[in-house]
Tab-separated table of N, CA and C in Angstrom:
chain	number	residue	atom	x	y	z
Y	7	UNK	N	37.997	20.114	90.133
Y	7	UNK	CA	37.819	18.821	90.187
Y	7	UNK	C	37.614	18.207	88.848
Y	8	UNK	N	38.228	17.023	88.596
Y	8	UNK	CA	38.124	16.364	87.399
Y	8	UNK	C	37.010	15.412	87.308
Y	9	UNK	N	36.641	15.067	86.150
Y	9	UNK	CA	35.483	13.989	85.981
Y	9	UNK	C	36.051	12.631	85.714
Y	10	UNK	N	35.519	11.619	86.513
Y	10	UNK	CA	36.100	10.369	86.313
Y	10	UNK	C	34.929	9.301	86.076
Y	11	UNK	N	35.298	8.120	85.473
Y	11	UNK	CA	34.309	7.090	85.447
Y	11	UNK	C	34.956	5.905	85.890
Y	12	UNK	N	34.324	5.125	86.729
Y	12	UNK	CA	34.801	3.813	87.185
Y	12	UNK	C	33.805	2.726	86.820
Y	13	UNK	N	34.441	1.709	86.315
Y	13	UNK	CA	33.588	0.467	86.097
Y	13	UNK	C	34.136	-0.622	86.890
Y	14	UNK	N	33.287	-1.320	87.579
Y	14	UNK	CA	33.895	-2.549	88.400
Y	14	UNK	C	32.806	-3.672	88.223
Y	15	UNK	N	33.433	-4.835	88.367
Y	15	UNK	CA	32.637	-6.071	88.119
Y	15	UNK	C	32.670	-6.781	89.456
Y	16	UNK	N	31.473	-7.193	90.007
Y	16	UNK	CA	31.246	-7.940	91.211
Y	16	UNK	C	31.012	-9.334	90.760
Y	17	UNK	N	31.546	-10.219	91.774
Y	17	UNK	CA	31.347	-11.678	91.398
Y	17	UNK	C	29.940	-11.951	91.391
Y	18	UNK	N	29.479	-12.789	90.419
Y	18	UNK	CA	27.961	-13.039	90.234
Y	18	UNK	C	27.328	-13.895	91.178
Y	19	UNK	N	27.925	-14.582	92.128
Y	19	UNK	CA	27.295	-15.557	93.095
Y	19	UNK	C	26.930	-14.840	94.422
Y	20	UNK	N	26.904	-13.526	94.513
Y	20	UNK	CA	26.579	-12.811	95.666
Y	20	UNK	C	25.031	-12.682	95.813
Y	21	UNK	N	24.419	-12.641	96.871
Y	21	UNK	CA	23.055	-12.415	97.105
Y	21	UNK	C	22.746	-10.927	96.815
Y	22	UNK	N	21.521	-10.639	96.433
Y	22	UNK	CA	21.093	-9.239	96.029
Y	22	UNK	C	21.363	-8.236	96.989
Y	23	UNK	N	20.976	-8.565	98.302
Y	23	UNK	CA	21.400	-7.635	99.444
Y	23	UNK	C	22.832	-7.280	99.600
Y	24	UNK	N	23.490	-8.378	99.534
Y	24	UNK	CA	25.053	-8.108	99.576
Y	24	UNK	C	25.493	-7.340	98.406
Y	25	UNK	N	25.089	-7.485	97.300
Y	25	UNK	CA	25.422	-6.637	96.120
Y	25	UNK	C	25.090	-5.212	96.297
Y	26	UNK	N	23.857	-4.975	96.734
Y	26	UNK	CA	23.390	-3.554	97.063
Y	26	UNK	C	24.457	-3.048	98.170
Y	27	UNK	N	24.603	-3.743	99.151
Y	27	UNK	CA	25.598	-3.148	100.198
Y	27	UNK	C	26.952	-2.824	99.782
Y	28	UNK	N	27.376	-3.777	98.867
Y	28	UNK	CA	28.757	-3.498	98.470
Y	28	UNK	C	28.834	-2.213	97.415
Y	29	UNK	N	27.663	-2.068	96.724
Y	29	UNK	CA	27.735	-0.824	95.863
Y	29	UNK	C	27.537	0.368	96.698
Y	30	UNK	N	26.745	0.371	97.729
Y	30	UNK	CA	26.602	1.524	98.658
Y	30	UNK	C	28.073	1.762	99.300
Y	31	UNK	N	28.767	0.660	99.784
Y	31	UNK	CA	30.031	0.864	100.441
Y	31	UNK	C	31.094	1.547	99.511
Y	32	UNK	N	31.095	1.138	98.323
Y	32	UNK	CA	32.021	1.792	97.359
Y	32	UNK	C	31.642	3.215	96.814
Y	33	UNK	N	30.350	3.544	96.965
Y	33	UNK	CA	29.890	4.861	96.741
Y	33	UNK	C	30.269	5.762	97.847
Y	34	UNK	N	30.083	5.214	99.123
Y	34	UNK	CA	30.519	5.880	100.272
Y	34	UNK	C	32.062	6.225	100.330
Y	35	UNK	N	32.857	5.301	99.793
Y	35	UNK	CA	34.276	5.351	99.877
Y	35	UNK	C	34.679	6.590	98.939
Y	36	UNK	N	34.060	6.843	97.880
Y	36	UNK	CA	34.135	7.947	97.033
Y	36	UNK	C	33.735	9.216	97.707
Y	37	UNK	N	32.532	9.253	98.240
Y	37	UNK	CA	32.011	10.565	98.857
Y	37	UNK	C	32.759	10.888	99.975
Y	38	UNK	N	33.210	9.849	100.850
Y	38	UNK	CA	34.078	10.244	102.095
Y	38	UNK	C	35.406	10.822	101.650
Y	39	UNK	N	35.880	10.593	100.503
Y	39	UNK	CA	37.244	11.118	100.123
Y	39	UNK	C	36.940	12.422	99.122
Y	40	UNK	N	35.734	13.143	99.241
Y	40	UNK	CA	35.636	14.279	98.559
Y	40	UNK	C	35.057	14.197	97.138
Y	41	UNK	N	34.563	13.118	96.787
Y	41	UNK	CA	33.982	12.958	95.306
Y	41	UNK	C	32.553	13.350	95.520
Y	42	UNK	N	32.056	13.880	94.256
Y	42	UNK	CA	30.597	14.209	94.028
Y	42	UNK	C	30.116	13.158	92.965
Y	43	UNK	N	29.335	12.253	93.473
Y	43	UNK	CA	28.721	11.193	92.499
Y	43	UNK	C	27.663	11.798	91.613
Y	44	UNK	N	27.844	11.843	90.412
Y	44	UNK	CA	26.944	12.277	89.353
Y	44	UNK	C	25.795	11.066	89.003
Y	45	UNK	N	26.311	9.978	88.697
Y	45	UNK	CA	25.485	8.893	88.330
Y	45	UNK	C	25.932	7.517	88.782
Y	46	UNK	N	25.206	6.672	89.075
Y	46	UNK	CA	25.536	5.277	89.442
Y	46	UNK	C	24.587	4.410	88.626
Y	47	UNK	N	25.184	3.615	87.641
Y	47	UNK	CA	24.403	2.772	86.817
Y	47	UNK	C	24.781	1.311	87.053
Y	48	UNK	N	23.683	0.566	87.590
Y	48	UNK	CA	23.932	-0.826	87.800
Y	48	UNK	C	23.541	-1.638	86.437
Y	49	UNK	N	24.517	-1.954	85.677
Y	49	UNK	CA	24.174	-2.518	84.370
Y	49	UNK	C	23.683	-3.825	84.437
Y	50	UNK	N	24.167	-4.614	85.445
Y	50	UNK	CA	23.607	-5.857	85.720
Y	50	UNK	C	24.568	-7.005	85.297
Y	51	UNK	N	24.123	-8.217	85.386
Y	51	UNK	CA	24.889	-9.423	85.009
Y	51	UNK	C	25.092	-9.685	83.551
Y	52	UNK	N	26.364	-9.868	83.213
Y	52	UNK	CA	26.770	-10.024	81.864
Y	52	UNK	C	27.821	-11.042	81.641
Y	53	UNK	N	27.855	-11.612	80.541
Y	53	UNK	CA	28.921	-12.634	80.285
Y	53	UNK	C	30.247	-11.940	80.064
Y	54	UNK	N	31.365	-12.423	80.793
Y	54	UNK	CA	32.674	-12.019	80.541
Y	54	UNK	C	33.263	-12.478	79.223
Y	55	UNK	N	34.200	-11.662	78.829
Y	55	UNK	CA	34.893	-11.880	77.534
Y	55	UNK	C	35.841	-13.074	77.742
Y	56	UNK	N	36.371	-13.168	79.038
Y	56	UNK	CA	37.172	-14.423	79.276
Y	56	UNK	C	36.979	-14.671	80.823
Y	57	UNK	N	37.285	-15.857	81.271
Y	57	UNK	CA	37.083	-16.325	82.605
Y	57	UNK	C	38.033	-15.546	83.562
Y	58	UNK	N	37.521	-15.090	84.692
Y	58	UNK	CA	38.317	-14.345	85.759
Y	58	UNK	C	38.005	-15.029	87.040
Y	59	UNK	N	38.931	-15.544	87.710
Y	59	UNK	CA	38.905	-16.189	89.018
Y	59	UNK	C	37.750	-17.321	89.049
Y	60	UNK	N	37.671	-18.131	87.862
Y	60	UNK	CA	36.762	-19.100	87.715
Y	60	UNK	C	35.336	-18.564	87.475
Y	61	UNK	N	35.140	-17.321	87.239
Y	61	UNK	CA	33.761	-16.888	86.879
Y	61	UNK	C	33.631	-16.554	85.345
Y	62	UNK	N	32.505	-16.983	84.901
Y	62	UNK	CA	32.262	-16.714	83.408
Y	62	UNK	C	31.214	-15.514	83.278
Y	63	UNK	N	30.643	-15.111	84.290
Y	63	UNK	CA	29.745	-13.865	84.279
Y	63	UNK	C	30.161	-13.042	85.466
Y	64	UNK	N	29.767	-11.689	85.368
Y	64	UNK	CA	29.862	-10.801	86.388
Y	64	UNK	C	28.843	-9.659	86.455
Y	65	UNK	N	28.659	-8.971	87.562
Y	65	UNK	CA	27.721	-8.061	87.810
Y	65	UNK	C	28.494	-6.730	87.601
Y	66	UNK	N	27.953	-5.941	86.574
Y	66	UNK	CA	28.791	-4.674	86.228
Y	66	UNK	C	28.121	-3.483	86.758
Y	67	UNK	N	28.966	-2.579	87.385
Y	67	UNK	CA	28.481	-1.281	87.949
Y	67	UNK	C	29.366	-0.176	87.295
Y	68	UNK	N	28.648	0.989	86.945
Y	68	UNK	CA	29.346	1.997	86.350
Y	68	UNK	C	29.028	3.215	87.208
Y	69	UNK	N	30.121	4.052	87.584
Y	69	UNK	CA	29.899	5.274	88.358
Y	69	UNK	C	30.475	6.508	87.700
Y	70	UNK	N	29.894	7.583	87.548
Y	70	UNK	CA	30.367	8.743	87.018
Y	70	UNK	C	30.431	9.792	88.195
Y	71	UNK	N	31.470	10.428	88.332
Y	71	UNK	CA	31.711	11.292	89.555
Y	71	UNK	C	32.836	12.359	89.132
Y	72	UNK	N	32.761	13.516	89.917
Y	72	UNK	CA	33.868	14.512	90.011
Y	72	UNK	C	34.563	14.395	91.227
Y	73	UNK	N	35.867	14.323	91.077
Y	73	UNK	CA	36.713	14.281	92.369
Y	73	UNK	C	38.095	14.466	92.032
Y	74	UNK	N	39.073	13.979	92.897
Y	74	UNK	CA	40.364	14.146	92.729
Y	74	UNK	C	41.092	12.700	92.974
Y	75	UNK	N	42.392	12.739	92.926
Y	75	UNK	CA	43.113	11.465	92.948
Y	75	UNK	C	42.964	10.773	94.351
Y	76	UNK	N	42.809	11.459	95.363
Y	76	UNK	CA	42.544	10.899	96.708
Y	76	UNK	C	41.411	9.864	96.632
Y	77	UNK	N	40.392	10.229	96.016
Y	77	UNK	CA	39.006	9.323	95.952
Y	77	UNK	C	39.390	8.100	94.962
Y	78	UNK	N	40.035	8.371	93.915
Y	78	UNK	CA	40.390	7.174	93.050
Y	78	UNK	C	41.330	6.346	93.794
Y	79	UNK	N	42.321	6.950	94.364
Y	79	UNK	CA	43.437	6.043	94.997
Y	79	UNK	C	42.752	5.188	96.136
Y	80	UNK	N	41.852	5.636	96.948
Y	80	UNK	CA	41.240	4.933	97.986
Y	80	UNK	C	40.251	3.896	97.456
Y	81	UNK	N	39.497	4.242	96.412
Y	81	UNK	CA	38.683	3.308	95.756
Y	81	UNK	C	39.447	2.011	95.097
Y	82	UNK	N	40.647	2.411	94.427
Y	82	UNK	CA	41.470	1.371	93.939
Y	82	UNK	C	42.026	0.460	95.124
Y	83	UNK	N	42.501	1.046	96.143
Y	83	UNK	CA	42.969	0.377	97.376
Y	83	UNK	C	41.920	-0.667	97.929
Y	84	UNK	N	40.720	-0.099	98.237
Y	84	UNK	CA	39.698	-0.906	98.738
Y	84	UNK	C	39.205	-2.018	97.831
Y	85	UNK	N	39.099	-1.701	96.541
Y	85	UNK	CA	38.630	-2.750	95.457
Y	85	UNK	C	39.808	-3.825	95.326
Y	86	UNK	N	41.050	-3.415	95.512
Y	86	UNK	CA	42.052	-4.486	95.424
Y	86	UNK	C	41.990	-5.444	96.610
Y	87	UNK	N	41.626	-4.926	97.679
Y	87	UNK	CA	41.455	-5.832	98.871
Y	87	UNK	C	40.257	-6.693	98.765
Y	88	UNK	N	39.152	-6.324	98.183
Y	88	UNK	CA	37.824	-6.938	98.156
Y	88	UNK	C	37.934	-8.177	97.370
Y	89	UNK	N	37.430	-9.342	97.827
Y	89	UNK	CA	37.387	-10.492	97.083
Y	89	UNK	C	36.095	-10.493	96.262
Y	90	UNK	N	35.104	-9.509	96.668
Y	90	UNK	CA	33.857	-9.523	95.794
Y	90	UNK	C	34.028	-8.695	94.525
Y	91	UNK	N	34.967	-7.873	94.386
Y	91	UNK	CA	35.227	-7.042	93.253
Y	91	UNK	C	36.266	-7.884	92.333
Y	92	UNK	N	35.894	-8.403	91.256
Y	92	UNK	CA	36.759	-9.163	90.429
Y	92	UNK	C	37.612	-8.383	89.480
Y	93	UNK	N	37.115	-7.295	88.997
Y	93	UNK	CA	37.927	-6.287	88.227
Y	93	UNK	C	37.333	-4.854	88.429
Y	94	UNK	N	38.257	-3.971	88.239
Y	94	UNK	CA	37.794	-2.610	88.305
Y	94	UNK	C	38.734	-1.690	87.433
Y	95	UNK	N	38.289	-0.516	86.883
Y	95	UNK	CA	39.062	0.335	86.085
Y	95	UNK	C	38.468	1.716	86.292
Y	96	UNK	N	39.328	2.709	86.438
Y	96	UNK	CA	38.983	3.979	86.512
Y	96	UNK	C	39.659	4.922	85.336
Y	97	UNK	N	38.847	5.763	84.828
Y	97	UNK	CA	39.431	6.553	83.818
Y	97	UNK	C	38.990	8.049	84.017
Y	98	UNK	N	39.833	8.981	83.544
Y	98	UNK	CA	39.436	10.319	83.652
Y	98	UNK	C	38.791	10.724	82.431
Y	99	UNK	N	37.804	11.379	82.487
Y	99	UNK	CA	37.028	11.903	81.253
Y	99	UNK	C	37.756	13.159	80.679
Y	100	UNK	N	37.688	13.320	79.364
Y	100	UNK	CA	38.285	14.577	78.797
Y	100	UNK	C	37.345	15.781	79.099
Y	101	UNK	N	38.087	16.873	79.320
Y	101	UNK	CA	37.265	18.144	79.523
Y	101	UNK	C	36.867	18.617	78.224
Y	102	UNK	N	35.611	19.008	78.040
Y	102	UNK	CA	35.126	19.471	76.836
Y	102	UNK	C	34.883	20.876	76.858
């Protein structure tokens, strides 16, 4: 299994309970597709470099996990459908 890192940005006007539920939902998408989550870091609300969908701020979440393409593909598919996720990016970490 390869190691990956996903960072995604949630729209800033969500209630705290809804944000927590969304983070749990996306963690479950990864684990349901065979990924082993190592760390989830909720970085918090930050100013965006440029406006995205009329938002100037976003709530950043960083996930480190071991998995395969199936987990990444399903995460990307679900994040693409979600109106609550305004940006997401997955990268594979180098083997050391």
